[in-house]
XYZ file of C-alpha atoms in Angstrom:
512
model
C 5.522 -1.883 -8.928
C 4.654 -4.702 -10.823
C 8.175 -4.949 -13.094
C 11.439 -3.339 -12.893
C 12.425 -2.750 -16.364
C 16.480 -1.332 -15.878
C 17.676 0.742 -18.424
C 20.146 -0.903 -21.389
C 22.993 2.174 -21.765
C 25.460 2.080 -24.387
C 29.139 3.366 -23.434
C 31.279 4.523 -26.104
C 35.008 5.949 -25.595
C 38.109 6.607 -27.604
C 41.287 4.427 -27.138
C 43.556 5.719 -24.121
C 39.910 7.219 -22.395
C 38.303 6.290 -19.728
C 34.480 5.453 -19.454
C 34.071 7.707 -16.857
C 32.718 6.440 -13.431
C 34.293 4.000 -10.799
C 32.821 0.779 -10.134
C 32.541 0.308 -6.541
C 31.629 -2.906 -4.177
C 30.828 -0.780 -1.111
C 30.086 -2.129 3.169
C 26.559 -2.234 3.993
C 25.671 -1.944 0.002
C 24.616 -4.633 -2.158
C 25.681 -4.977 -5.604
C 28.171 -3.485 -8.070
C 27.363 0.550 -7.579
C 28.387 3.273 -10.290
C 30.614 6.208 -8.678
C 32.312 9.302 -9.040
C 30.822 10.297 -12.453
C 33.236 12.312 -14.499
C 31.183 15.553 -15.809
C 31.143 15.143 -19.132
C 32.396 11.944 -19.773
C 31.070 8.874 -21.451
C 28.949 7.433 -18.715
C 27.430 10.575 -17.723
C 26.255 12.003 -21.001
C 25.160 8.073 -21.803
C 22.730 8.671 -18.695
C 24.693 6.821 -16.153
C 23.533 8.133 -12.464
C 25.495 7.942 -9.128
C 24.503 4.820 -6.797
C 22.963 3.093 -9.818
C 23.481 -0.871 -9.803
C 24.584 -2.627 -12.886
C 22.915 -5.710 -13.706
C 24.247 -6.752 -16.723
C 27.432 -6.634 -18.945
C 27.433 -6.805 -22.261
C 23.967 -8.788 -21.815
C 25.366 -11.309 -19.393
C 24.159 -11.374 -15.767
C 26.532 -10.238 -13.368
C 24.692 -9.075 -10.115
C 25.863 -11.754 -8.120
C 29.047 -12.370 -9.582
C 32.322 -11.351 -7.553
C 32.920 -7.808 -7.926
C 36.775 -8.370 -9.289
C 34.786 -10.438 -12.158
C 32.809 -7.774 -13.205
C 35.434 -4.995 -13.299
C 37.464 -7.242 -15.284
C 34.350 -7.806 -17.835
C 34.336 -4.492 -18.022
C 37.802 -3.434 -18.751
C 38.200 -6.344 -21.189
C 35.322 -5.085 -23.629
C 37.186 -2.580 -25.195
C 36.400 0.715 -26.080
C 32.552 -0.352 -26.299
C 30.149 -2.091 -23.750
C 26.612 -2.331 -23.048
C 25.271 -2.144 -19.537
C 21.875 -2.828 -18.177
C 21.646 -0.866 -14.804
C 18.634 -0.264 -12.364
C 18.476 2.946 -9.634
C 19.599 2.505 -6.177
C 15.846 3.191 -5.058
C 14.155 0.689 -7.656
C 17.508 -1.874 -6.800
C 16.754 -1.878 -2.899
C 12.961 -1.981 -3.770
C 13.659 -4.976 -5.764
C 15.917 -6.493 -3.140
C 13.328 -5.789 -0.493
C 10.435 -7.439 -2.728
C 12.372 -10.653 -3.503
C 12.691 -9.775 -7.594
C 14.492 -12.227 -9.464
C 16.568 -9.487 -10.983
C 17.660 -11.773 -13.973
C 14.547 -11.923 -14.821
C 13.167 -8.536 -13.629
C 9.925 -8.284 -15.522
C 8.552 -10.857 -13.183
C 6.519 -10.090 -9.667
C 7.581 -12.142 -6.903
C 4.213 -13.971 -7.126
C 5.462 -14.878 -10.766
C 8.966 -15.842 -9.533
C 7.587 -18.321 -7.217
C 5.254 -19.651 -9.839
C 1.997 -18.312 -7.982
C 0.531 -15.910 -10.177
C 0.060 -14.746 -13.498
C -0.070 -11.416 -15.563
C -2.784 -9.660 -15.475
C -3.996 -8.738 -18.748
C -4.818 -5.685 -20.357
C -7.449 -3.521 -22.326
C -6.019 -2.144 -25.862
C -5.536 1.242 -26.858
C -5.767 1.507 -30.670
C -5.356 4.198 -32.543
C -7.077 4.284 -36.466
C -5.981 7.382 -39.591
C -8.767 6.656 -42.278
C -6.836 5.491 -45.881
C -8.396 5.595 -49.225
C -9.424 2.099 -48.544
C -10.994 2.753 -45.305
C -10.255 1.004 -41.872
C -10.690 -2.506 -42.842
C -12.886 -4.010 -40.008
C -16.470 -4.235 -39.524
C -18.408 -3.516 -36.622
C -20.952 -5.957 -35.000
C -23.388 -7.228 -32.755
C -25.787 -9.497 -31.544
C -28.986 -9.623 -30.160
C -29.252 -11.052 -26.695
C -25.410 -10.311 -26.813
C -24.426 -7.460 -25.152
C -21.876 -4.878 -26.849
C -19.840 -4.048 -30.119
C -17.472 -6.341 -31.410
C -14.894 -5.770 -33.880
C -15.266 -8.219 -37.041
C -13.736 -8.899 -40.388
C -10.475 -7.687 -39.550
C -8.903 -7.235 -42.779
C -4.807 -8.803 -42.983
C -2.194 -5.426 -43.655
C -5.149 -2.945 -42.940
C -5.136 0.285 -40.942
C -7.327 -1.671 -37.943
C -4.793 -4.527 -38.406
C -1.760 -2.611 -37.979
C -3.609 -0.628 -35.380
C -3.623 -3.792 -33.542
C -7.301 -4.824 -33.452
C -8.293 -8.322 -33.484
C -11.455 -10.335 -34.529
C -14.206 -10.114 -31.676
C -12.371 -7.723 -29.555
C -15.189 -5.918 -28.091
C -15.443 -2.100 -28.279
C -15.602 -0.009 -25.043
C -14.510 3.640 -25.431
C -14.810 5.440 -29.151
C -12.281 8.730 -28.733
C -12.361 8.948 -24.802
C -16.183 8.207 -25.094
C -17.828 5.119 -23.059
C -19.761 3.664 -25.672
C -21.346 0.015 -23.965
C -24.829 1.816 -23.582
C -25.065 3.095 -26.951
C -27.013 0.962 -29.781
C -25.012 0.140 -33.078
C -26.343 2.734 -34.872
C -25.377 5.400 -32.347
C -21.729 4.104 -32.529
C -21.843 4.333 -36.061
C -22.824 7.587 -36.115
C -20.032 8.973 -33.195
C -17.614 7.167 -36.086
C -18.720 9.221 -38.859
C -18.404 12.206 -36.780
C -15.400 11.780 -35.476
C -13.956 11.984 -38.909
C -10.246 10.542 -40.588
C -9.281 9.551 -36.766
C -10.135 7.152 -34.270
C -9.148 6.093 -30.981
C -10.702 2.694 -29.625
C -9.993 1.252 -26.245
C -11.218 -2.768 -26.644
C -10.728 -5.876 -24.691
C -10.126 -9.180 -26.097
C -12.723 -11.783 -24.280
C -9.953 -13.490 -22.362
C -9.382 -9.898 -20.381
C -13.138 -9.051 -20.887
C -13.946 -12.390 -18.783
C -11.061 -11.571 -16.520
C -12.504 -8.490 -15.047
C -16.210 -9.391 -15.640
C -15.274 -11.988 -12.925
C -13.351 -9.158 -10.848
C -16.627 -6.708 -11.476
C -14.036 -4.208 -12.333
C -15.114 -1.244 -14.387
C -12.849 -0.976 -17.630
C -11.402 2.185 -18.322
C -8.531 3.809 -20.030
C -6.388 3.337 -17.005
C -6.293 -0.791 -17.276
C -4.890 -0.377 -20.644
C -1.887 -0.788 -22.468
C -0.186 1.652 -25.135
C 2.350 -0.534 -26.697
C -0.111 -0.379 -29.904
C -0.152 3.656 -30.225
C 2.368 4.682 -32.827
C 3.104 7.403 -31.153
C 4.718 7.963 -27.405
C 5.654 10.082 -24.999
C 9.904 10.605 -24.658
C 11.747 10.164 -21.135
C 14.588 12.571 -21.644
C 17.677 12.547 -18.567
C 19.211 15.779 -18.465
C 22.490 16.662 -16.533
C 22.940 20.076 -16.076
C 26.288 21.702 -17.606
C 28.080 24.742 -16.732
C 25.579 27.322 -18.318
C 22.216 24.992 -17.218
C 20.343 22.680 -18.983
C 19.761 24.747 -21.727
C 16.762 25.442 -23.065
C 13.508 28.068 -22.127
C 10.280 26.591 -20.578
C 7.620 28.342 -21.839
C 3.548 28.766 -20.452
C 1.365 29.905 -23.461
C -2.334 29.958 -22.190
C -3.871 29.254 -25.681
C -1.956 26.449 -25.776
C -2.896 24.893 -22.770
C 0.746 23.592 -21.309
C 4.209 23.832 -20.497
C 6.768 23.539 -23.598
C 10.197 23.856 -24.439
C 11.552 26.239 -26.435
C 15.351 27.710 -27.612
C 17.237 24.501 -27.339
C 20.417 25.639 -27.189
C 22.864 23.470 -29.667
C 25.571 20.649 -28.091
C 23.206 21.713 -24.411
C 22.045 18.852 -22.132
C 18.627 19.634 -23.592
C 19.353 18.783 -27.303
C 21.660 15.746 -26.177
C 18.828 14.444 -24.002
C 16.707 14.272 -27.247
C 14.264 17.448 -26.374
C 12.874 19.253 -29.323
C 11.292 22.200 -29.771
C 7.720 23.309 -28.938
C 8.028 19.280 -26.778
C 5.244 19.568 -24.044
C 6.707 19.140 -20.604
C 4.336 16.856 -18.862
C 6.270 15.541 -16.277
C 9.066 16.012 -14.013
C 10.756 13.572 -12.123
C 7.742 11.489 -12.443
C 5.158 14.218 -10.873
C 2.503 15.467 -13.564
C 2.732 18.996 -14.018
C -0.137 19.727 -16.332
C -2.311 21.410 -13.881
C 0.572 23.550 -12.003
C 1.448 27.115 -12.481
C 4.790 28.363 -14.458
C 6.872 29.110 -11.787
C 5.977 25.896 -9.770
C 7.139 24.195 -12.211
C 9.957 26.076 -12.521
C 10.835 25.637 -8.901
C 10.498 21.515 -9.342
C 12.976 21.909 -11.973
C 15.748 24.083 -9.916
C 14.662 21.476 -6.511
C 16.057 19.103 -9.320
C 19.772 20.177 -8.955
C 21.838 18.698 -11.359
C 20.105 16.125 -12.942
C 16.575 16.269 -14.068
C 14.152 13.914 -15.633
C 11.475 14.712 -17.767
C 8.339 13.281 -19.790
C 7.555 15.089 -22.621
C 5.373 14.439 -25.545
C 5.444 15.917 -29.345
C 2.458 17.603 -31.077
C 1.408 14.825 -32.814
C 1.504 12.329 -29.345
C -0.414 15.266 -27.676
C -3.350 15.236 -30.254
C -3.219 11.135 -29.977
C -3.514 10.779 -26.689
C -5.781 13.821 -26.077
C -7.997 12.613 -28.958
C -8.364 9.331 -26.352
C -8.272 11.316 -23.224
C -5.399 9.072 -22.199
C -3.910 10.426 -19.345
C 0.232 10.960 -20.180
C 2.012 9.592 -17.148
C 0.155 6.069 -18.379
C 3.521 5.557 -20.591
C 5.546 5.248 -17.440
C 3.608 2.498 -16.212
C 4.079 0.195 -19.463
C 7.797 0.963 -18.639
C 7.690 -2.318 -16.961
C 5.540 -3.899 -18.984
C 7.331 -6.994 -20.309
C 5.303 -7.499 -23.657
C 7.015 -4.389 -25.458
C 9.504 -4.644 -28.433
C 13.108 -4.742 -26.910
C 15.485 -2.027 -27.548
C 18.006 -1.733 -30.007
C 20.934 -2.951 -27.597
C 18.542 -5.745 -26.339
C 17.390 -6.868 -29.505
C 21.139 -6.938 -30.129
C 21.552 -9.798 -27.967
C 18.515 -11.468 -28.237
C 19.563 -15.254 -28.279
C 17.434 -16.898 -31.320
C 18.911 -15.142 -33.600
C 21.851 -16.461 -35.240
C 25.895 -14.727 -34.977
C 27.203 -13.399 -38.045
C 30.724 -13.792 -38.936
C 31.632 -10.619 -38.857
C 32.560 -8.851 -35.222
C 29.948 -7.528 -32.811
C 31.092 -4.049 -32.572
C 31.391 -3.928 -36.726
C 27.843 -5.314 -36.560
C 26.297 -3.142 -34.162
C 27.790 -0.334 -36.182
C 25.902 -1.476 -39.420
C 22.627 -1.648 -38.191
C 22.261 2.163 -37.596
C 20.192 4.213 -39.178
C 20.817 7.864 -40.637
C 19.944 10.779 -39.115
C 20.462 13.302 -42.386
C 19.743 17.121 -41.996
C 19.662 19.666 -44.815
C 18.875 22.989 -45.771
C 16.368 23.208 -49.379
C 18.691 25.057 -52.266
C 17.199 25.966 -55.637
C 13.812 25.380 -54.563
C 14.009 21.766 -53.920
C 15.716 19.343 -51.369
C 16.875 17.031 -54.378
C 14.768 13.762 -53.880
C 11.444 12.089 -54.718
C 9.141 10.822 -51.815
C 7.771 7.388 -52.735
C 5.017 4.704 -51.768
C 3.591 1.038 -52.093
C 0.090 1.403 -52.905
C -1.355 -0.535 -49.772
C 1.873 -0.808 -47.551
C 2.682 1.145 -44.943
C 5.968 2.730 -45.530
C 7.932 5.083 -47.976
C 11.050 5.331 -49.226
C 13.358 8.106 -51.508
C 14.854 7.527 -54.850
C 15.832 10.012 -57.336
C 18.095 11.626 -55.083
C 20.202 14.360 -57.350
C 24.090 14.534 -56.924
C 25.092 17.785 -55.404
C 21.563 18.462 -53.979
C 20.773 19.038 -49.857
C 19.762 14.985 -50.153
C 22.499 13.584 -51.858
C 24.417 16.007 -49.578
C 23.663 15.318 -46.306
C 24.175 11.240 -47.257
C 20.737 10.253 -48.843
C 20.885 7.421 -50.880
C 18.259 5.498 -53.837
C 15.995 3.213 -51.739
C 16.592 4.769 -48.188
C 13.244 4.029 -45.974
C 12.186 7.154 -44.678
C 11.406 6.383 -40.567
C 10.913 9.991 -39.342
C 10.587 13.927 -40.677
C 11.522 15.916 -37.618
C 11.566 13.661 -34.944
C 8.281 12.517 -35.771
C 7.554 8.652 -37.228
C 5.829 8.277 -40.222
C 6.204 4.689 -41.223
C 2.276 4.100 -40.912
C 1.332 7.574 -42.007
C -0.335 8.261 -45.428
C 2.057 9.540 -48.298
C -0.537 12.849 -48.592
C 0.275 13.556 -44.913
C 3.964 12.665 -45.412
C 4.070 15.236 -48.005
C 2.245 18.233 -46.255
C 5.037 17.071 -43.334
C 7.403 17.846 -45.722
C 6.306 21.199 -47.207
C 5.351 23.027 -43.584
C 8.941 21.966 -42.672
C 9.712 24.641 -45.079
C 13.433 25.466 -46.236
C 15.017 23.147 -43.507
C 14.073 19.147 -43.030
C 15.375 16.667 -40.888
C 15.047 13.149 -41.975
C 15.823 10.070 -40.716
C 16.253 7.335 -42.727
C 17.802 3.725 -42.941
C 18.683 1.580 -45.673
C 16.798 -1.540 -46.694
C 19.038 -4.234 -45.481
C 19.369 -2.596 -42.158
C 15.669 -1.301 -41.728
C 14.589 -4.653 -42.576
C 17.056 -6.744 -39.827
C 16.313 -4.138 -37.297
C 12.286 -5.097 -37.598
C 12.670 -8.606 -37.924
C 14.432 -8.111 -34.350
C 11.820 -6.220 -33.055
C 13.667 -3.053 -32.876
C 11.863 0.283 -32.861
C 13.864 2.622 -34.876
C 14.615 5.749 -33.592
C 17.163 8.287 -33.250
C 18.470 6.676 -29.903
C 19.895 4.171 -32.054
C 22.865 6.517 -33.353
C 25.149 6.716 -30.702
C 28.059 9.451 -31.419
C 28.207 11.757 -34.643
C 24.710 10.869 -34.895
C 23.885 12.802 -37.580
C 24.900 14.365 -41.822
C 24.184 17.892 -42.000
C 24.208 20.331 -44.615
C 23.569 23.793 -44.461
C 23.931 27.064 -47.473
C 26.306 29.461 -46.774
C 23.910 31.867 -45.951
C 23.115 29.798 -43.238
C 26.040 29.345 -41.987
C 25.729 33.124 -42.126
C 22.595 33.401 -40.049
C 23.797 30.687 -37.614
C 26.456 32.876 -36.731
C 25.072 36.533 -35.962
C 22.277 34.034 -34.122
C 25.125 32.811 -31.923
C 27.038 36.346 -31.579
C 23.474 38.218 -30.541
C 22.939 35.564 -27.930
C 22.941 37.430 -24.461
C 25.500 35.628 -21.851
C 23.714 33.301 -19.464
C 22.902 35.059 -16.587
C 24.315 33.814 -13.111
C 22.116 31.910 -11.213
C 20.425 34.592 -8.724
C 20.034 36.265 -12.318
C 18.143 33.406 -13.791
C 15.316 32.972 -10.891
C 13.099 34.840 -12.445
C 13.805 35.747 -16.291
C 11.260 36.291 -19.039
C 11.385 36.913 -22.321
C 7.923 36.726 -22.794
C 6.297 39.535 -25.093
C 2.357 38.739 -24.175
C 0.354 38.454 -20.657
C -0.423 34.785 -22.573
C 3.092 33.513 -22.616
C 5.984 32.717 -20.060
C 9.234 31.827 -20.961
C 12.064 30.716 -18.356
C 15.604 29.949 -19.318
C 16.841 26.653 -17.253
């Protein structure tokens, strides 16, 4: 493992409650472990897990500081606090390895000032505008390969992350460094409105050149791709994790299906029709239904999946980028922080006001509503030649005004899906197949704008409780109810090993 990247958890309890867990200094055990998880409580619905270590509080560094120190850090933060905590097996790996766990994204090599990172191959992925990619595509005589040129500043290649003279190596899961230029050109054309290029910059052409390494798919990085796969931590409650998995042949995968509402599925952040790609780190693309079914019972009561929306599928299939590569640039030290890092990052300066009252601003909205008299109540608009899009003519009393939309909102994501760099024609057909009911999320200006210049990717992980405005019709309300009466009771679980509710020979659903 070349990194071990520990996980930045948010904690959030009312005033007279408990977080949840003991913090325990145990014999034979180093560091400060998490124990006794309360079911249900803070820590364990924040994705807290028994014999994890915490690192940090509240961003400071407190592995190695007496454990009485710690608890009292702890108890003195109030009714909010931020840890950064790693697994027992990555801790003891870490421990065993020498990792400077302050500074965790560093090898041991790099600790000791021996080595270096090695660097990495791009994945970039290009959506045609009405003013085309904005790069040109060159080469040389005598000079072996294709080399992106002409970059143009704010252009689709440019936000796709392509640089002048980065040289060209797969077109769309393609090896392309036999091909002429006019045979590249051509695969381009074909391949239509969407690209996806894996390049090398010369410093990590050079670098492997030397090594006589091949490059492929599986040297590069995603942190470009504007679309990812989702780690989702489930912790089964008293009726399962609830939600179906569900085989469908023509489909070609494993998804969920029926998330069940206030379930460890939706609080995990599943959605529906989410491809299940992984579990507990093992790829399960090419296993059967019930196998997979079995790894996820093994599981017990905590589970952890990989799962990836239809738009990431098509991305990464489009590249033939194998899934299970996002888990890798887990560690990678070069992404954007999270919200809660980015939170405490150090160059920026305090405000006056208090850090919880802060942290509580710079949220975005997660606002779902349910179209009456033929319209939602808002009008989508665009920069011509930005990226981005934001509402205004949002009519009182409407689903928008509603469910909390205001004049100028940025929209981020329709559905769980992030549109910031998508075209406003594709933002609209989003819209329209999401027929009567739409989930938006959305931030305001000032906030959308401090959360980039921190570096923060904004997502619905950035909500913490209440996350969300809904608004629903009456007859909805309606629905939602005979929807909830009709529900079967969950079966015991000698009952549940082996339901379906599957209607075709092509499809296999199993309630977990």
């Amino acid at each position: 493992m070349s990194g071990f990247r520990p996980k930045v958890i948010s904690l959030n309890k009312k005033p007279g409650q408990t977080f949840g867990f003991y913090l325990r200094s145990e014999h034979g055990e180093e560091g400060h472990l998490i124990r006794c998880l309360e079911m249900g409580g803070p820590a364990e619905l924040a994705g807290l897990k028994d014999g994890d270590r915490l690192l940090r509080v509240n961003g400071t560094f407190v592995d190695e500081m007496p454990h009485g120190e710690v608890v009292d850090m702890v108890t003195s933060s109030g009714t909010s606090v931020i840890f950064y905590v790693l697994d027992e097996e990555s801790y003891k790996q870490a421990k065993a390895q020498g990792v400077d766990l302050a500074n965790p994204q560093k090898t041991p090599a790099e600790n000791n000032k021996v080595g270096a990172a090695v660097p990495k191959a791009k994945l970039c992925y290009l959506v045609n505008s009405r003013s085309g990619f904005g790069f040109s595509l060159s080469s040389t005589e005598g000079n072996p390969g294709m080399f992106i040129k002409l970059v143009v500043p704010g252009s689709v290649a440019h936000n796709a992350g392509l640089s002048n003279d980065d040289r060209l190596v797969e077109l769309n899961g393609e090896n392309i460094e036999g091909l002429s230029h006019s045979q590249v050109v051509e695969k381009m054309k074909k391949a239509g409105s969407s690209l996806m290029f894996l390049v090398v910059d010369a410093k990590t052409d050079e670098y492997y050149k030397n090594k006589s390494k091949t490059i492929g798919v599986w040297l590069a990085s995603i942190k470009h791709l504007p679309h990812k796969p989702r780690v989702a931590d489930l912790s089964k409650g008293p009726t399962g994790f609830g939600f179906s998995l569900s085989y469908e042949q023509n489909k070609d995968g494993h998804f969920i299906k029926d998330i069940e509402i206030n379930s460890p599925a939706q609080s995990s952040g599943l959605k529906e029709m989410d491809r299940l790609v992984a579990v507990n780190g093992k790829e399960v693309d090419s296993w059967t239904h019930d196998q997979v079914v079995d790894l996820i019972r093994q599981s017990g009561q905590s589970c952890c999946f990989l799962v990836m929306d239809k738009f990431t599928d098509k991305m990464y299939k489009l590249g033939n980028v194998p899934p299970l590569l996002f888990l890798d640039t887990l560690n990678d030290p070069s992404l954007p922080p999270s919200y809660s890092e980015a939170l405490y990052l150090p160059t920026h300066a305090q405000p006056s006001t208090p850090e919880p009252e802060r942290r509580e601003e710079l949220k975005p909205k997660l606002c779902r509503m349910q179209k009456s008299s033929g319209s939602f109540g808002f009008h989508l608009n665009g920069i011509e030649g930005k990226d981005g899009h934001f509402l205004s003519e949002v009519v009182k009393d409407k689903a928008a005004y509603v469910a909390g939309i205001k004049d100028g909102d940025i929209l981020v994501e329709i559905n769980g899906i992030n549109v910031e760099k998508r075209s406003h024609d594709e933002v609209v057909e989003m819209i329209h197949l999401s027929g009567n009911s739409l989930e938006m999320l959305v931030a305001t200006k000032s906030v959308y704008n401090q959360l980039k210049a921190n570096g923060v990717n904004i997502t619905s992980q950035l909500l913490g409780e209440c996350p969300e405005v809904q608004v629903q019709s009456t007859e909805t309300n309606r629905d939602e109810r005979h929807k909830d009466n009709s529900r079967p009771e969950t079966p015991t679980e000698a009952a549940r090993e082996r339901t379906s509710s599957s209607s075709s020979e092509d499809s296999l659903d199993e309630k977990l």
